[in-house]
JSON list of C-alpha atoms in Angstrom, two decimals:
[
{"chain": "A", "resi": 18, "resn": "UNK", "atom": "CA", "xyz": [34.02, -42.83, -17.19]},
{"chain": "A", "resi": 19, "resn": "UNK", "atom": "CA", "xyz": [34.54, -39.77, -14.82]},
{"chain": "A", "resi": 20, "resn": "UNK", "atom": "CA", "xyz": [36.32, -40.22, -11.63]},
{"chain": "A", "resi": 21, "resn": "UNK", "atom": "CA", "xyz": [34.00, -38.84, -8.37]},
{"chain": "A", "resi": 22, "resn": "UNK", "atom": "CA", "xyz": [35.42, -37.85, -5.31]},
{"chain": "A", "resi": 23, "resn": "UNK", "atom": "CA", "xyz": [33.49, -38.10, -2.08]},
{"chain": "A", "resi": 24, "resn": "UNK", "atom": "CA", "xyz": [34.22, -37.61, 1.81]},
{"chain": "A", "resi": 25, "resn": "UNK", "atom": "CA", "xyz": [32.24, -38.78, 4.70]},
{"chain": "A", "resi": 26, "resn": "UNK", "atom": "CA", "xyz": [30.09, -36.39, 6.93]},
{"chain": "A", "resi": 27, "resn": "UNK", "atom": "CA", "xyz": [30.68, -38.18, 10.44]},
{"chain": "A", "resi": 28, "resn": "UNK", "atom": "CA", "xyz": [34.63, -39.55, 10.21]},
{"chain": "A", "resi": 29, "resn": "UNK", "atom": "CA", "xyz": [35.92, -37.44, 7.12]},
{"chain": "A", "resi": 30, "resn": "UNK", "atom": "CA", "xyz": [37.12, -40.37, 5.08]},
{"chain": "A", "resi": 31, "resn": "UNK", "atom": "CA", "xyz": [37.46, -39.59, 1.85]},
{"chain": "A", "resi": 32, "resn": "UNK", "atom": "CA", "xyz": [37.68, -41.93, -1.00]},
{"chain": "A", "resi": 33, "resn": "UNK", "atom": "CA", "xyz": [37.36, -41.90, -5.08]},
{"chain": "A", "resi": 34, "resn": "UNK", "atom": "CA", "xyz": [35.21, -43.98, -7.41]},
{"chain": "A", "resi": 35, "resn": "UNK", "atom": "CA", "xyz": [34.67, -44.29, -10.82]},
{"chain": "A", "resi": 36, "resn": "UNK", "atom": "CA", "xyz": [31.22, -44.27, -12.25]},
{"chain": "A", "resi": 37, "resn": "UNK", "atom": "CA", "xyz": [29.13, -43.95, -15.08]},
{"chain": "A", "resi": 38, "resn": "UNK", "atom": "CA", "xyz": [26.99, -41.45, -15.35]},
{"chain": "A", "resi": 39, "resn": "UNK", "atom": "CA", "xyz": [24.05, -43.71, -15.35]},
{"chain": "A", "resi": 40, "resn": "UNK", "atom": "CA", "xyz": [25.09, -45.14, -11.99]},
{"chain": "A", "resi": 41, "resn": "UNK", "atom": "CA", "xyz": [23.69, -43.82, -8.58]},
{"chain": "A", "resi": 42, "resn": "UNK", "atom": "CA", "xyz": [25.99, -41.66, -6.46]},
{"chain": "A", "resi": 43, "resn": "UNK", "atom": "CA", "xyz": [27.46, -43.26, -3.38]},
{"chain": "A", "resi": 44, "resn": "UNK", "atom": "CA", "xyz": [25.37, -42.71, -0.16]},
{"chain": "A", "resi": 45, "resn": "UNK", "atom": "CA", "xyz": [27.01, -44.90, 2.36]},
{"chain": "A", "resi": 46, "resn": "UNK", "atom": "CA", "xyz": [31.14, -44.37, 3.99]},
{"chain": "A", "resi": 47, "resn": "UNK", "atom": "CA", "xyz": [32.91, -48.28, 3.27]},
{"chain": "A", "resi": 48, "resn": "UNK", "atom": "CA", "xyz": [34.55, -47.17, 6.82]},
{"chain": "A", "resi": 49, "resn": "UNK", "atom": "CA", "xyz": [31.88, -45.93, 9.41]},
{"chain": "A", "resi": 50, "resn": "UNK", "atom": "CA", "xyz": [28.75, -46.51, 7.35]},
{"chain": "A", "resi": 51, "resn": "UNK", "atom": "CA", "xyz": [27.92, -42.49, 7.52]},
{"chain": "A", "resi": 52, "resn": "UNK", "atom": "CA", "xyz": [26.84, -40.54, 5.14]},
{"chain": "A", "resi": 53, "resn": "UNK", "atom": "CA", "xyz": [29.03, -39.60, 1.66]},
{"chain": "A", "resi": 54, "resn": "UNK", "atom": "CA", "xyz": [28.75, -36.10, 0.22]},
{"chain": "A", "resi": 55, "resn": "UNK", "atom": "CA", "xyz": [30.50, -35.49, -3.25]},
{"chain": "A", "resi": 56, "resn": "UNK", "atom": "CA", "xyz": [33.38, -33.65, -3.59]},
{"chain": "A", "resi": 57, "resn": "UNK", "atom": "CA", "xyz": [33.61, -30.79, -6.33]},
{"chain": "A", "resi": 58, "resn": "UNK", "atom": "CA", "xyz": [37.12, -29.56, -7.20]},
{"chain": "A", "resi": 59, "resn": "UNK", "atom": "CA", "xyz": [38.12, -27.10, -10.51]},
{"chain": "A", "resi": 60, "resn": "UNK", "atom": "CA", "xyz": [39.31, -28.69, -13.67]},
{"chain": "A", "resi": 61, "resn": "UNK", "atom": "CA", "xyz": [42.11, -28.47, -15.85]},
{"chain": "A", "resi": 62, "resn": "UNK", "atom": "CA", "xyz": [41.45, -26.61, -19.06]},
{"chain": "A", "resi": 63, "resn": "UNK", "atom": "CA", "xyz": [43.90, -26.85, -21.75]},
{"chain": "A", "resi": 64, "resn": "UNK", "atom": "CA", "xyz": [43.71, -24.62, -24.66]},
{"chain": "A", "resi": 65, "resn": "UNK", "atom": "CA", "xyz": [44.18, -25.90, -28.14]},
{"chain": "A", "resi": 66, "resn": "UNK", "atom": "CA", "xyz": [44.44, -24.19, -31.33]},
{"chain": "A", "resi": 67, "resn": "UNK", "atom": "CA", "xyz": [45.19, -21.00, -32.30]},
{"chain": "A", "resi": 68, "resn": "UNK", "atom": "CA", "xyz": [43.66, -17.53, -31.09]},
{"chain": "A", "resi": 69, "resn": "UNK", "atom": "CA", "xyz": [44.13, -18.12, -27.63]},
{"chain": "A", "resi": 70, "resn": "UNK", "atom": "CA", "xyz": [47.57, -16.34, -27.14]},
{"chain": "A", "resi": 71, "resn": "UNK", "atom": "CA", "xyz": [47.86, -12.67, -27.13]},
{"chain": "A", "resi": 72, "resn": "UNK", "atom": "CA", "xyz": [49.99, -12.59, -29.73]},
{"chain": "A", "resi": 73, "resn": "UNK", "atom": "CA", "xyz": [47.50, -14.50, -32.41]},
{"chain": "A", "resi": 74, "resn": "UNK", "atom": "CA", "xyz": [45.41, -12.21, -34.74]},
{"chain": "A", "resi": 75, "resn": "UNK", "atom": "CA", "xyz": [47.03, -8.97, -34.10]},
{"chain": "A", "resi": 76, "resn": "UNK", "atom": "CA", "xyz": [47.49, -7.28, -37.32]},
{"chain": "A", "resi": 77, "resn": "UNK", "atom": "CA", "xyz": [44.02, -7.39, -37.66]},
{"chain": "A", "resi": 78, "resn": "UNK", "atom": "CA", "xyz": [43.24, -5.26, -34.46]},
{"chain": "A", "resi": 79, "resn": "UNK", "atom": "CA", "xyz": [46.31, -3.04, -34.65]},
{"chain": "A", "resi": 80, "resn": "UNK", "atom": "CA", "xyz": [44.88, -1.97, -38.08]},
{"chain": "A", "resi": 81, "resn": "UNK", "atom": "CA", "xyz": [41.58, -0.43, -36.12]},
{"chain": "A", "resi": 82, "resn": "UNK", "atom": "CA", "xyz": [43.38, 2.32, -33.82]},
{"chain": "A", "resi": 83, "resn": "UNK", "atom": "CA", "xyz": [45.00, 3.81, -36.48]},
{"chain": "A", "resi": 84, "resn": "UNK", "atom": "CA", "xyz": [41.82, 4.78, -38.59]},
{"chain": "A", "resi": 85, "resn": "UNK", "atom": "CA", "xyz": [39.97, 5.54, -35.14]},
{"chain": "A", "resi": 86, "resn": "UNK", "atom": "CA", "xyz": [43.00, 7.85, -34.30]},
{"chain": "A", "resi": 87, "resn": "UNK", "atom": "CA", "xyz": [43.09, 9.84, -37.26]},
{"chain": "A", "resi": 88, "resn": "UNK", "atom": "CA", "xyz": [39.76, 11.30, -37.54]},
{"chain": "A", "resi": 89, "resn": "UNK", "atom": "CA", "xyz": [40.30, 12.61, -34.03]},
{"chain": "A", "resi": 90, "resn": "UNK", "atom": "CA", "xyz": [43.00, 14.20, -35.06]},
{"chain": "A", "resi": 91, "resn": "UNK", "atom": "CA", "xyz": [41.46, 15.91, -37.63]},
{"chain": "A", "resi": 92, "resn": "UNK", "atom": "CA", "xyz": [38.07, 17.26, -34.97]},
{"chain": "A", "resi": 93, "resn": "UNK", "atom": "CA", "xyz": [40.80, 18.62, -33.13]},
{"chain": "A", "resi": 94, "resn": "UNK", "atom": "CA", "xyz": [41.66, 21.61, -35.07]},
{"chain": "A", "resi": 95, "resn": "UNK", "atom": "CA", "xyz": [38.00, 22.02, -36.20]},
{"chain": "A", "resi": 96, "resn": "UNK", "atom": "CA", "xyz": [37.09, 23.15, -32.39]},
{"chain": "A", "resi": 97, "resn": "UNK", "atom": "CA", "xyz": [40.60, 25.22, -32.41]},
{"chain": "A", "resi": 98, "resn": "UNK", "atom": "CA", "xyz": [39.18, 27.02, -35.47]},
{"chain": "A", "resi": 99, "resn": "UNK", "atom": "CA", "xyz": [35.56, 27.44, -33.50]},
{"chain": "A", "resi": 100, "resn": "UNK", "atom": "CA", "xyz": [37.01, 28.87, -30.91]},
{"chain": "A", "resi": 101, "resn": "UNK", "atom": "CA", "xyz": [39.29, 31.14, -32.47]},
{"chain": "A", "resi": 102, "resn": "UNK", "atom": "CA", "xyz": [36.49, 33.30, -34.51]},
{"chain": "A", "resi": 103, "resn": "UNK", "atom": "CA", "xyz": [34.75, 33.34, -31.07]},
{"chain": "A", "resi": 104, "resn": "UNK", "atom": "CA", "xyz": [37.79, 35.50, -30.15]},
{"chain": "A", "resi": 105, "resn": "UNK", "atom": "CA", "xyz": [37.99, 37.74, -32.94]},
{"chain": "A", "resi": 106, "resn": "UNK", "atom": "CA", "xyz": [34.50, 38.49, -32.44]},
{"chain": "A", "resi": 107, "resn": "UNK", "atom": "CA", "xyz": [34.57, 39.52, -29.01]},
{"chain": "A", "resi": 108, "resn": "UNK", "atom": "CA", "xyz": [37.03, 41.32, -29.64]},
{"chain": "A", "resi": 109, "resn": "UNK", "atom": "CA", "xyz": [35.11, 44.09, -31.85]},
{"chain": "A", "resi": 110, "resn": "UNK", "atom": "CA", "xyz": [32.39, 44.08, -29.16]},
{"chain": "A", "resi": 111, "resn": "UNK", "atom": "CA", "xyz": [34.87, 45.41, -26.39]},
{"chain": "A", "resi": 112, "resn": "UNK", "atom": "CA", "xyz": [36.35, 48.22, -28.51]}
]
């Protein structure tokens, strides 16, 4: 059963109960009689297993940057090539 925390509105008491879920929330402070509010905090989360380190499953995705990389490589000297028979043909028009 989950553990609720909840404070009071008018004297700030706070207190914890445990309740089913089925149960209705607590309405009424045990110290003042004012109102209760719920308290919501952040949770724990533990991990398990494996995949969640940065280490796990990384020959698989060091294998991908070394295919993207080499046809790169190999556009690169296409638009060299491109650019110099641009050059060689300008250079009949000026002479």
């Amino acid at each position: 059963m989950p553990t609720y925390q909840y404070a009071c509105t008018a004297c700030g008491h706070q207190l914890e109960a445990v309740q089913s879920f089925a149960d209705e929330p607590l309405t009424e402070c045990p110290a003042c009689e004012g109102r209760l509010r719920k308290l919501f905090s952040s949770v724990g989360v533990v991990f398990k297993g494996s995949g969640f380190y940065r280490t796990d499953s990384r020959s698989a995705t060091s294998d991908t940057p070394k295919k993207d990389s080499a046809p790169a490589k190999e556009s690169a000297p296409a638009k060299e090539t491109s650019t110099s028979t641009a050059k060689t043909e300008a250079a009949p028009a000026a002479s």
